[in-house]
Structures are given as structure tokens and as C-alpha cells.
PDB file of C-alpha atoms and ligand atoms in Angstrom:
ATOM      1  CA  MET A 472      -0.216   0.306  -0.130  1.00 74.00           C
ATOM      2  CA  ARG A 473       1.214   3.369  -1.129  1.00 86.00           C
ATOM      3  CA  GLN A 474       2.268   5.263   2.108  1.00 97.00           C
ATOM      4  CA  LYS A 475       0.318   7.963   3.414  1.00 98.00           C
ATOM      5  CA  ARG A 476       1.554  11.418   2.249  1.00 98.00           C
ATOM      6  CA  ILE A 477       0.808  14.733   5.241  1.00 99.00           C
ATOM      7  CA  MET A 478       2.742  18.195   4.948  1.00 98.00           C
ATOM      8  CA  THR A 479       2.387  20.298   7.918  1.00 98.00           C
ATOM      9  CA  ILE A 480       3.134  23.927   7.761  1.00 98.00           C
ATOM     10  CA  GLN A 481       3.496  25.735  10.956  1.00 98.00           C
ATOM     11  CA  ASP A 482       6.738  27.287  12.397  1.00 97.00           C
ATOM     12  CA  LEU A 483       9.200  25.337  13.766  1.00 98.00           C
ATOM     13  CA  SER A 484      10.218  26.666  17.796  1.00 98.00           C
ATOM     14  CA  CYS A 485      13.410  24.665  18.224  1.00 98.00           C
ATOM     15  CA  PHE A 486      12.115  24.632  22.520  1.00 98.00           C
ATOM     16  CA  GLY A 487       9.476  23.528  23.954  1.00 97.00           C
ATOM     17  CA  LYS A 488       7.945  20.759  22.207  1.00 98.00           C
ATOM     18  CA  CYS A 489       4.984  22.941  19.963  1.00 98.00           C
ATOM     19  CA  SER A 490       4.413  23.065  16.003  1.00 98.00           C
ATOM     20  CA  LEU A 491       6.570  21.005  14.079  1.00 98.00           C
ATOM     21  CA  THR A 492       9.221  19.750  16.369  1.00 98.00           C
ATOM     22  CA  VAL A 493       5.737  17.522  17.906  1.00 98.00           C
ATOM     23  CA  ALA A 494       3.685  17.189  14.771  1.00 98.00           C
ATOM     24  CA  HIS A 495       6.616  15.950  12.642  1.00 98.00           C
ATOM     25  CA  PRO A 496       7.240  12.639  15.000  1.00 98.00           C
ATOM     26  CA  ILE A 497       4.223  12.490  16.051  1.00 99.00           C
ATOM     27  CA  MET A 498       3.400  11.678  12.953  1.00 99.00           C
ATOM     28  CA  SER A 499       6.030   9.932  11.580  1.00 98.00           C
ATOM     29  CA  ALA A 500       5.492   7.484  14.709  1.00 98.00           C
ATOM     30  CA  MET A 501       1.667   6.964  13.038  1.00 98.00           C
ATOM     31  CA  GLY A 502       3.793   5.858  10.164  1.00 98.00           C
ATOM     32  CA  LEU A 503       2.834   9.085   7.605  1.00 98.00           C
ATOM     33  CA  GLU A 504       5.340  10.155   5.876  1.00 98.00           C
ATOM     34  CA  VAL A 505       6.078  14.070   6.676  1.00 98.00           C
ATOM     35  CA  CYS A 506       6.910  17.403   5.010  1.00 98.00           C
ATOM     36  CA  PRO A 507       7.253  19.385   7.255  1.00 98.00           C
ATOM     37  CA  ILE A 508       6.751  23.718   6.032  1.00 98.00           C
ATOM     38  CA  PRO A 509       8.902  25.709   8.254  1.00 98.00           C
ATOM     39  CA  THR A 510       6.912  29.130   8.214  1.00 97.00           C
ATOM     40  CA  ALA A 511      10.090  30.606  10.857  1.00 96.00           C
ATOM     41  CA  ILE A 512      12.524  29.669  13.275  1.00 97.00           C
ATOM     42  CA  LEU A 513      12.297  30.565  17.166  1.00 96.00           C
ATOM     43  CA  SER A 514      15.003  29.277  19.641  1.00 97.00           C
ATOM     44  CA  THR A 515      11.422  29.113  21.916  1.00 97.00           C
ATOM     45  CA  HIS A 516       7.876  29.109  21.700  1.00 94.00           C
ATOM     46  CA  THR A 517       6.316  32.192  22.767  1.00 91.00           C
ATOM     47  CA  ALA A 518       3.685  31.168  25.817  1.00 87.00           C
ATOM     48  CA  GLY A 519       6.012  31.849  29.328  1.00 89.00           C
ATOM     49  CA  PHE A 520       9.877  32.163  27.844  1.00 94.00           C
ATOM     50  CA  THR A 521      10.917  35.903  26.686  1.00 93.00           C
ATOM     51  CA  ASN A 522      12.830  37.326  24.589  1.00 95.00           C
ATOM     52  CA  TRP A 523      13.161  34.601  22.075  1.00 94.00           C
ATOM     53  CA  THR A 524      14.767  34.445  18.302  1.00 96.00           C
ATOM     54  CA  PHE A 525      11.635  35.042  15.071  1.00 94.00           C
ATOM     55  CA  ARG A 526      13.186  34.490  11.517  1.00 96.00           C
ATOM     56  CA  ASP A 527      10.597  34.732   9.621  1.00 95.00           C
ATOM     57  CA  LEU A 528      10.803  32.306   6.911  1.00 96.00           C
ATOM     58  CA  SER A 529       7.461  32.821   5.045  1.00 95.00           C
ATOM     59  CA  ALA A 530       9.383  34.613   1.393  1.00 97.00           C
ATOM     60  CA  ASP A 531      10.129  30.378   0.590  1.00 97.00           C
ATOM     61  CA  LEU A 532       6.137  29.732   1.351  1.00 98.00           C
ATOM     62  CA  ILE A 533       5.646  29.850  -2.222  1.00 98.00           C
ATOM     63  CA  PRO A 534       9.042  29.183  -3.932  1.00 98.00           C
ATOM     64  CA  ILE A 535       7.957  25.969  -1.958  1.00 98.00           C
ATOM     65  CA  ALA A 536       5.186  24.954  -3.365  1.00 98.00           C
ATOM     66  CA  GLU A 537       5.675  25.913  -6.691  1.00 98.00           C
ATOM     67  CA  HIS A 538       8.680  23.335  -6.703  1.00 98.00           C
ATOM     68  CA  TRP A 539       6.344  21.065  -5.557  1.00 98.00           C
ATOM     69  CA  GLN A 540       4.013  21.492  -8.222  1.00 98.00           C
ATOM     70  CA  SER A 541       6.871  21.344 -10.859  1.00 98.00           C
ATOM     71  CA  GLN A 542       7.832  17.673  -9.558  1.00 98.00           C
ATOM     72  CA  HIS A 543       3.906  16.669  -9.258  1.00 98.00           C
ATOM     73  CA  LEU A 544       4.516  16.235  -5.794  1.00 98.00           C
ATOM     74  CA  THR A 545       0.889  15.407  -4.219  1.00 97.00           C
ATOM     75  CA  PHE A 546      -0.453  14.940  -0.733  1.00 98.00           C
ATOM     76  CA  ASP A 547      -2.939  13.071   0.953  1.00 98.00           C
ATOM     77  CA  GLY A 548      -3.105  16.110   3.584  1.00 98.00           C
ATOM     78  CA  ILE A 549      -2.009  19.220   4.589  1.00 99.00           C
ATOM     79  CA  SER A 550      -1.886  20.089   8.672  1.00 98.00           C
ATOM     80  CA  THR A 551      -1.830  24.310   9.557  1.00 98.00           C
ATOM     81  CA  GLY A 552      -0.833  25.057  13.205  1.00 98.00           C
ATOM     82  CA  TYR A 553       0.644  28.283  14.637  1.00 96.00           C
ATOM     83  CA  LEU A 554       1.112  30.658  11.351  1.00 95.00           C
ATOM     84  CA  GLY A 555       2.263  34.579  12.670  1.00 88.00           C
ATOM     85  CA  THR A 556       0.884  36.839   9.849  1.00 92.00           C
ATOM     86  CA  ARG A 557      -2.480  37.696   7.612  1.00 94.00           C
ATOM     87  CA  GLU A 558      -0.025  37.440   4.849  1.00 96.00           C
ATOM     88  CA  MET A 559       0.803  33.724   5.673  1.00 96.00           C
ATOM     89  CA  ILE A 560      -3.302  32.847   6.153  1.00 97.00           C
ATOM     90  CA  GLY A 561      -3.789  33.963   2.134  1.00 98.00           C
ATOM     91  CA  MET A 562      -0.751  31.417   1.702  1.00 98.00           C
ATOM     92  CA  VAL A 563      -1.557  28.766   3.110  1.00 98.00           C
ATOM     93  CA  GLU A 564      -5.022  29.360   0.913  1.00 98.00           C
ATOM     94  CA  ASP A 565      -2.445  28.991  -1.463  1.00 98.00           C
ATOM     95  CA  TYR A 566      -1.373  25.940  -0.695  1.00 98.00           C
ATOM     96  CA  PHE A 567      -4.672  24.467  -0.563  1.00 98.00           C
ATOM     97  CA  ARG A 568      -5.923  25.496  -3.980  1.00 98.00           C
ATOM     98  CA  ARG A 569      -2.709  24.416  -5.221  1.00 98.00           C
ATOM     99  CA  PHE A 570      -3.263  21.130  -3.820  1.00 98.00           C
ATOM    100  CA  PRO A 571      -6.903  20.315  -3.738  1.00 97.00           C
ATOM    101  CA  GLU A 572      -6.235  16.330  -3.577  1.00 97.00           C
ATOM    102  CA  ALA A 573      -5.451  16.515   0.143  1.00 98.00           C
ATOM    103  CA  VAL A 574      -6.979  16.506   3.274  1.00 98.00           C
ATOM    104  CA  LYS A 575      -6.725  19.964   5.047  1.00 98.00           C
ATOM    105  CA  ILE A 576      -7.253  19.745   8.793  1.00 98.00           C
ATOM    106  CA  VAL A 577      -6.315  23.298   9.935  1.00 98.00           C
ATOM    107  CA  ASP A 578      -5.826  24.152  14.004  1.00 98.00           C
ATOM    108  CA  PRO A 579      -6.577  27.799  14.487  1.00 98.00           C
ATOM    109  CA  VAL A 580      -4.142  28.461  17.410  1.00 97.00           C
ATOM    110  CA  PHE A 581      -4.876  32.370  18.559  1.00 96.00           C
ATOM    111  CA  ALA A 582      -6.214  32.192  22.001  1.00 96.00           C
ATOM    112  CA  ASP A 583      -6.680  30.221  24.920  1.00 95.00           C
ATOM    113  CA  ASN A 584      -7.663  30.511  28.681  1.00 94.00           C
ATOM    114  CA  GLY A 585      -9.791  33.362  27.177  1.00 96.00           C
ATOM    115  CA  LYS A 586      -7.376  35.367  25.710  1.00 96.00           C
ATOM    116  CA  LEU A 587      -5.449  35.473  22.584  1.00 95.00           C
ATOM    117  CA  TYR A 588      -1.690  35.040  22.277  1.00 90.00           C
ATOM    118  CA  PRO A 589       0.266  37.942  22.580  1.00 82.00           C
ATOM    119  CA  ALA A 590       1.091  38.077  18.713  1.00 83.00           C
ATOM    120  CA  PHE A 591      -2.672  38.357  18.067  1.00 93.00           C
ATOM    121  CA  ASP A 592      -6.010  40.133  17.025  1.00 95.00           C
ATOM    122  CA  GLU A 593      -9.186  39.844  16.303  1.00 94.00           C
ATOM    123  CA  ALA A 594      -8.530  40.518  12.630  1.00 96.00           C
ATOM    124  CA  TYR A 595      -6.058  37.845  12.665  1.00 97.00           C
ATOM    125  CA  ALA A 596      -8.753  35.877  14.375  1.00 97.00           C
ATOM    126  CA  ALA A 597     -11.498  36.207  11.466  1.00 97.00           C
ATOM    127  CA  GLY A 598      -8.413  35.271   8.816  1.00 98.00           C
ATOM    128  CA  VAL A 599      -8.216  32.093  10.289  1.00 98.00           C
ATOM    129  CA  ALA A 600     -12.422  32.084  10.470  1.00 98.00           C
ATOM    130  CA  GLU A 601     -12.174  33.089   6.651  1.00 98.00           C
ATOM    131  CA  LEU A 602     -10.123  29.977   6.576  1.00 98.00           C
ATOM    132  CA  CYS A 603     -11.302  27.290   7.986  1.00 98.00           C
ATOM    133  CA  GLY A 604     -14.524  27.821   5.748  1.00 98.00           C
ATOM    134  CA  HIS A 605     -11.614  26.197   2.934  1.00 98.00           C
ATOM    135  CA  ALA A 606     -10.366  23.314   5.790  1.00 98.00           C
ATOM    136  CA  ASP A 607     -11.863  19.888   5.911  1.00 98.00           C
ATOM    137  CA  VAL A 608     -11.184  19.521   9.499  1.00 98.00           C
ATOM    138  CA  ILE A 609     -11.487  22.769  11.704  1.00 98.00           C
ATOM    139  CA  VAL A 610      -9.739  21.510  15.624  1.00 98.00           C
ATOM    140  CA  PRO A 611     -10.180  24.161  17.509  1.00 98.00           C
ATOM    141  CA  ASN A 612     -10.442  25.037  21.651  1.00 98.00           C
ATOM    142  CA  LEU A 613     -13.312  27.118  22.856  1.00 98.00           C
ATOM    143  CA  THR A 614     -11.859  30.187  23.222  1.00 98.00           C
ATOM    144  CA  GLU A 615     -11.075  29.969  18.967  1.00 98.00           C
ATOM    145  CA  ALA A 616     -14.560  28.747  18.607  1.00 98.00           C
ATOM    146  CA  ALA A 617     -15.577  31.831  20.609  1.00 98.00           C
ATOM    147  CA  PHE A 618     -13.050  34.367  18.596  1.00 98.00           C
ATOM    148  CA  MET A 619     -14.533  33.005  15.083  1.00 98.00           C
ATOM    149  CA  LEU A 620     -17.624  33.610  15.714  1.00 98.00           C
ATOM    150  CA  GLY A 621     -18.164  36.585  16.885  1.00 97.00           C
ATOM    151  CA  GLU A 622     -19.729  35.258  20.575  1.00 97.00           C
ATOM    152  CA  ALA A 623     -18.860  35.658  23.799  1.00 98.00           C
ATOM    153  CA  TYR A 624     -15.981  32.955  26.071  1.00 98.00           C
ATOM    154  CA  ILE A 625     -17.895  30.417  27.921  1.00 98.00           C
ATOM    155  CA  PRO A 626     -15.463  28.605  30.261  1.00 95.00           C
ATOM    156  CA  ALA A 627     -17.761  26.484  31.957  1.00 95.00           C
ATOM    157  CA  GLY A 628     -21.296  25.437  32.958  1.00 96.00           C
ATOM    158  CA  TYR A 629     -22.558  25.071  29.432  1.00 98.00           C
ATOM    159  CA  ASP A 630     -24.108  22.464  27.831  1.00 98.00           C
ATOM    160  CA  GLU A 631     -24.306  19.725  25.030  1.00 98.00           C
ATOM    161  CA  GLU A 632     -26.706  22.112  23.797  1.00 98.00           C
ATOM    162  CA  TYR A 633     -23.954  24.704  23.242  1.00 98.00           C
ATOM    163  CA  ILE A 634     -20.955  22.651  22.242  1.00 98.00           C
ATOM    164  CA  HIS A 635     -23.431  21.089  19.625  1.00 98.00           C
ATOM    165  CA  GLY A 636     -25.286  24.376  18.389  1.00 98.00           C
ATOM    166  CA  LEU A 637     -21.461  25.347  17.917  1.00 98.00           C
ATOM    167  CA  LEU A 638     -20.477  22.830  16.344  1.00 98.00           C
ATOM    168  CA  ARG A 639     -22.792  23.671  13.816  1.00 98.00           C
ATOM    169  CA  ARG A 640     -21.692  27.418  14.061  1.00 98.00           C
ATOM    170  CA  LEU A 641     -18.545  26.691  13.320  1.00 98.00           C
ATOM    171  CA  ALA A 642     -19.158  24.498  10.015  1.00 98.00           C
ATOM    172  CA  ALA A 643     -21.402  26.806   7.964  1.00 98.00           C
ATOM    173  CA  LEU A 644     -17.371  28.935   8.181  1.00 98.00           C
ATOM    174  CA  GLY A 645     -17.602  25.966   5.289  1.00 98.00           C
ATOM    175  CA  CYS A 646     -15.352  23.211   6.066  1.00 98.00           C
ATOM    176  CA  ARG A 647     -16.925  19.486   6.883  1.00 97.00           C
ATOM    177  CA  THR A 648     -16.075  19.217   9.837  1.00 98.00           C
ATOM    178  CA  ALA A 649     -15.509  20.666  13.089  1.00 98.00           C
ATOM    179  CA  VAL A 650     -14.219  19.811  16.276  1.00 98.00           C
ATOM    180  CA  VAL A 651     -14.261  21.411  19.729  1.00 98.00           C
ATOM    181  CA  THR A 652     -11.415  20.361  21.581  1.00 98.00           C
ATOM    182  CA  GLY A 653     -10.867  20.930  26.033  1.00 97.00           C
ATOM    183  CA  VAL A 654     -15.110  20.756  26.193  1.00 98.00           C
ATOM    184  CA  ASN A 655     -15.490  19.535  30.312  1.00 98.00           C
ATOM    185  CA  TYR A 656     -19.291  19.839  31.195  1.00 98.00           C
ATOM    186  CA  ASP A 657     -19.078  18.029  34.668  1.00 96.00           C
ATOM    187  CA  GLY A 658     -15.941  19.382  35.866  1.00 94.00           C
ATOM    188  CA  ALA A 659     -14.525  15.366  36.037  1.00 97.00           C
ATOM    189  CA  HIS A 660     -14.341  14.678  32.715  1.00 98.00           C
ATOM    190  CA  GLN A 661     -12.593  16.221  29.216  1.00 97.00           C
ATOM    191  CA  GLY A 662     -12.348  15.367  25.465  1.00 98.00           C
ATOM    192  CA  ALA A 663     -13.712  16.209  22.535  1.00 98.00           C
ATOM    193  CA  VAL A 664     -17.031  16.695  20.263  1.00 98.00           C
ATOM    194  CA  GLY A 665     -17.027  16.634  16.726  1.00 98.00           C
ATOM    195  CA  TYR A 666     -19.625  17.534  14.086  1.00 98.00           C
ATOM    196  CA  GLU A 667     -19.863  15.781  11.024  1.00 98.00           C
ATOM    197  CA  ALA A 668     -22.699  18.339   8.790  1.00 98.00           C
ATOM    198  CA  ASP A 669     -22.830  15.709   5.493  1.00 97.00           C
ATOM    199  CA  SER A 670     -24.335  13.259   7.884  1.00 97.00           C
ATOM    200  CA  GLY A 671     -25.337  15.710  10.432  1.00 98.00           C
ATOM    201  CA  GLN A 672     -23.812  13.228  13.560  1.00 98.00           C
ATOM    202  CA  PHE A 673     -22.183  14.126  16.496  1.00 98.00           C
ATOM    203  CA  PHE A 674     -19.261  12.145  17.661  1.00 98.00           C
ATOM    204  CA  GLN A 675     -17.646  12.216  21.436  1.00 98.00           C
ATOM    205  CA  TYR A 676     -14.868  10.586  23.184  1.00 98.00           C
ATOM    206  CA  PHE A 677     -13.785  12.054  27.241  1.00 98.00           C
ATOM    207  CA  ARG A 678     -11.732  10.954  29.495  1.00 98.00           C
ATOM    208  CA  GLU A 679     -10.977  11.706  33.120  1.00 97.00           C
ATOM    209  CA  ASN A 680     -10.460  15.378  33.268  1.00 96.00           C
ATOM    210  CA  ILE A 681      -7.075  16.126  34.970  1.00 95.00           C
ATOM    211  CA  ASP A 682      -6.552  19.670  36.623  1.00 89.00           C
ATOM    212  CA  VAL A 683      -3.415  20.813  35.437  1.00 90.00           C
ATOM    213  CA  SER A 684      -2.354  22.788  32.068  1.00 88.00           C
ATOM    214  CA  PHE A 685       0.509  22.289  29.765  1.00 93.00           C
ATOM    215  CA  HIS A 686       2.310  23.772  26.733  1.00 94.00           C
ATOM    216  CA  GLY A 687       1.603  22.164  23.182  1.00 96.00           C
ATOM    217  CA  THR A 688      -0.799  20.222  24.524  1.00 97.00           C
ATOM    218  CA  GLY A 689      -3.131  20.867  21.337  1.00 97.00           C
ATOM    219  CA  ASP A 690      -0.764  20.877  18.825  1.00 98.00           C
ATOM    220  CA  ILE A 691       0.263  17.255  19.866  1.00 98.00           C
ATOM    221  CA  PHE A 692      -3.365  16.446  19.893  1.00 98.00           C
ATOM    222  CA  THR A 693      -4.492  17.459  16.715  1.00 98.00           C
ATOM    223  CA  SER A 694      -0.931  16.231  15.354  1.00 98.00           C
ATOM    224  CA  ALA A 695      -2.633  12.482  15.671  1.00 99.00           C
ATOM    225  CA  LEU A 696      -5.675  13.216  14.801  1.00 99.00           C
ATOM    226  CA  ALA A 697      -4.544  15.025  11.550  1.00 99.00           C
ATOM    227  CA  GLY A 698      -2.309  11.271  11.237  1.00 98.00           C
ATOM    228  CA  ALA A 699      -5.905   9.585  11.895  1.00 98.00           C
ATOM    229  CA  VAL A 700      -7.750  10.943   9.611  1.00 98.00           C
ATOM    230  CA  VAL A 701      -5.386  10.972   7.165  1.00 98.00           C
ATOM    231  CA  LEU A 702      -5.039   7.538   7.599  1.00 98.00           C
ATOM    232  CA  GLY A 703      -8.282   6.478   7.150  1.00 98.00           C
ATOM    233  CA  LYS A 704     -10.018   6.752  10.594  1.00 98.00           C
ATOM    234  CA  PRO A 705     -13.607   7.773  11.140  1.00 98.00           C
ATOM    235  CA  LEU A 706     -13.569  10.256  13.177  1.00 98.00           C
ATOM    236  CA  GLN A 707     -15.526   8.344  16.119  1.00 98.00           C
ATOM    237  CA  GLU A 708     -12.281   6.236  16.221  1.00 98.00           C
ATOM    238  CA  ALA A 709      -9.567   9.360  15.050  1.00 98.00           C
ATOM    239  CA  LEU A 710     -11.186  11.703  18.358  1.00 98.00           C
ATOM    240  CA  ARG A 711      -9.854   8.212  20.653  1.00 98.00           C
ATOM    241  CA  ILE A 712      -6.747   8.504  18.891  1.00 98.00           C
ATOM    242  CA  ALA A 713      -5.806  11.509  19.967  1.00 98.00           C
ATOM    243  CA  VAL A 714      -8.198  12.235  22.924  1.00 98.00           C
ATOM    244  CA  ASP A 715      -5.898   8.816  24.537  1.00 98.00           C
ATOM    245  CA  TYR A 716      -2.815   9.434  23.611  1.00 98.00           C
ATOM    246  CA  THR A 717      -2.697  13.479  24.510  1.00 98.00           C
ATOM    247  CA  VAL A 718      -3.896  12.363  28.371  1.00 98.00           C
ATOM    248  CA  GLU A 719      -0.952   9.872  27.904  1.00 98.00           C
ATOM    249  CA  CYS A 720       0.873  12.292  27.584  1.00 98.00           C
ATOM    250  CA  ILE A 721       0.253  14.674  30.322  1.00 97.00           C
ATOM    251  CA  LYS A 722       0.621  11.317  32.881  1.00 97.00           C
ATOM    252  CA  ILE A 723       3.416  11.025  32.032  1.00 97.00           C
ATOM    253  CA  THR A 724       4.687  14.450  32.585  1.00 97.00           C
ATOM    254  CA  MET A 725       2.286  14.983  35.805  1.00 96.00           C
ATOM    255  CA  PRO A 726       5.138  13.997  38.538  1.00 95.00           C
ATOM    256  CA  ASP A 727       7.532  16.820  36.742  1.00 93.00           C
ATOM    257  CA  LYS A 728       5.137  19.394  36.404  1.00 92.00           C
ATOM    258  CA  ASP A 729       7.512  22.343  37.516  1.00 91.00           C
ATOM    259  CA  GLU A 730      10.607  21.078  35.679  1.00 92.00           C
ATOM    260  CA  HIS A 731       8.733  20.788  32.301  1.00 93.00           C
ATOM    261  CA  TRP A 732       5.701  23.956  32.162  1.00 92.00           C
ATOM    262  CA  TYR A 733       7.069  23.819  28.683  1.00 94.00           C
ATOM    263  CA  GLY A 734       5.307  21.357  27.206  1.00 96.00           C
ATOM    264  CA  VAL A 735       4.436  17.683  27.888  1.00 98.00           C
ATOM    265  CA  LYS A 736       6.744  14.271  27.592  1.00 98.00           C
ATOM    266  CA  PHE A 737       5.514  12.926  24.768  1.00 98.00           C
ATOM    267  CA  GLU A 738       8.251  10.529  23.421  1.00 98.00           C
ATOM    268  CA  SER A 739       7.877   7.735  25.608  1.00 97.00           C
ATOM    269  CA  CYS A 740       4.169   7.367  24.580  1.00 98.00           C
ATOM    270  CA  LEU A 741       4.743   7.353  21.099  1.00 98.00           C
ATOM    271  CA  PRO A 742       4.947   3.494  20.781  1.00 98.00           C
ATOM    272  CA  GLY A 743       1.094   3.620  22.909  1.00 98.00           C
ATOM    273  CA  LEU A 744       0.056   5.486  19.650  1.00 98.00           C
ATOM    274  CA  ILE A 745       1.215   3.182  17.292  1.00 98.00           C
ATOM    275  CA  LYS A 746      -0.274   0.594  19.207  1.00 98.00           C
ATOM    276  CA  SER A 747      -3.857   2.288  19.836  1.00 98.00           C
ATOM    277  CA  LEU A 748      -3.876   2.579  15.870  1.00 97.00           C
ATOM    278  CA  GLU A 749      -4.253  -1.105  15.762  1.00 93.00           C
TER     279      GLU A 749
HETATM  280  O1  LIG B 854       1.923  25.257  20.812  1.00 53.76           O
HETATM  281  C1  LIG B 854       1.016  26.628  20.227  1.00 53.76           C
HETATM  282  C2  LIG B 854       2.151  27.455  19.631  1.00 53.76           C
HETATM  283  C3  LIG B 854       3.155  27.179  18.645  1.00 53.76           C
HETATM  284  N1  LIG B 854       4.351  27.728  18.352  1.00 53.76           N
HETATM  285  C4  LIG B 854       4.446  29.104  18.856  1.00 53.76           C
HETATM  286  C5  LIG B 854       3.587  29.131  19.567  1.00 53.76           C
HETATM  287  C6  LIG B 854       2.882  29.183  20.653  1.00 53.76           C
HETATM  288  C7  LIG B 854       1.686  29.284  21.792  1.00 53.76           C
HETATM  289  O2  LIG B 854       1.775  29.678  22.170  1.00 53.76           O
HETATM  290  O3  LIG B 854       3.981  30.785  21.116  1.00 53.76           O
HETATM  291  C8  LIG B 854       5.997  29.924  17.886  1.00 53.76           C
END
């Protein structure tokens, strides 16, 4: 069987276990051929460190696409994460047009816990919402969902009716499937809920809630989900694979959580991820 091939477009934060430094190894372990496109190189991620270096590589994005097209390369999937500028969002839309055969998975990556990340504003959120309209699968957290829909962020105390309505409104942006992460109805469980617009069906998968926050877990979840989707797993199975992997990564990091605040020890959980694909 031909190996599935995915390109992943996001930054390379050299230290910090997020974006490309997790997406590439996770999807490789899942058996995919991974083609990374670094949008920028940073010495660290921007959440919790100071004075990081940043080299914008966006000028190379379109020449890379042109070269790949000249070589007749095709892709089963494109996954995107942290991009950084409105201009880069436009370039990713260009990629989507150039590689129409690929399943497109967009993780908005611009906000969490009710707040935009420092580099972003509402215009950027609107740009990502437009990009989501061209995606097959989108993976916002509750904060990003609220920003993209121009709604108030509801941190807790919501019910299934709210989440299902939110997913329908997200799908109305134009994507086929919307998945919202970090859903916690009862304080005791946390998970992801998905909606497929074509069938009108909802899917969900929950595990025990672990009351801790590590950087990069959203990127880890989306990497596992994107890998599973491109491997052809149905959405319910993809949610299980991605939630279970994320939970295991968090659990294994808990004993070192102070020293390891910048990201989870995803590496030692890769064998379990591979097993969960069987
Ligand atoms: O994990 C998301 C992410 C990715 N890349 C960079 C970031 C962040 C979140 O803050 O700063 C550079």
C-alpha cells in the first residue's frame, strides 16, 4: 500500500515541544510520510519564555509549493497550526488551491483560556475563520471557536446543547467537519466533540479531567487527529486516538510538571499511540 503523505505548515520552535517539533515525530510514528514546511524559526515558543529569536521564513512558502508542483508531488493531507501573520494565512489558502487532492486539517492556534495569544488580534482571528471555511477538518478550542464566531467565550457551566450549536455554527464557516477540544461538562471529564456536516452526526470521546495545563497539548492532539484522519480512520476513532494519546502524554509528565511546564513528554507515549492504531 502506498504510504500516506502529509505536509504540515507551522513554525519550528527549536525548544519547547510544540508545532513542528511534535507534529513531525508524532505523524512519522503513525506511519505517515511527513513533509514539514517551517513558516518561521524561533529559539523557543512564545508562551512563558522571553526574548526568543524569530526568523520569518514565509518568503519561501510559495517557492516551495511551486517547486513541489513542478515535481508533480501530491499529498494526502495538509495540516496547519500556528502561522503568525495574516499574510501567511493567505499563503496557506494558496496551498489549499494548489493541492486540491489533500485532506485539509486546520488548527486555528491563536487563543486559549478566553484570551488571544500576544501576537494576535481580532483581525487575525477573522482571517483564520476564513481559512477554516476552506478546510475539511477544523480543530479549535472553545476560546478560538468563540472568537471565530464573534461570540462570548463561555469557560464552564455549558451543556451539550451549547456545544452542538457551537459545532453547527463552526461547520457553517464552510468546513466539512468541526471538532472542538477541551470540552468539560461536569468538572470530572474532559474531551473532544466532533460534528460531521454531511451526515449531521455528532461524535464525542471523554477521559478523566486532569486539572493541569501544559503548553503544546493542543498541537499534540491535532497532530494525532490529523494523522488518524489522513490514515482513513473514521472520526469517532480519530477522536479516541487523539484524546487518549494527549491524556497519556499529560499523565506521564505530571510527576515533573514544574520542571516540564513548557511541554509534555510526548516521546515516551509514542509506542502506545502506534498500538492504538491497530
Ligand atoms: O503551541 C502553539 C504555539 C506554536 N508555536 C508558537 C507558539 C505557540 C503558542 O503560544 O508561541 C511559536
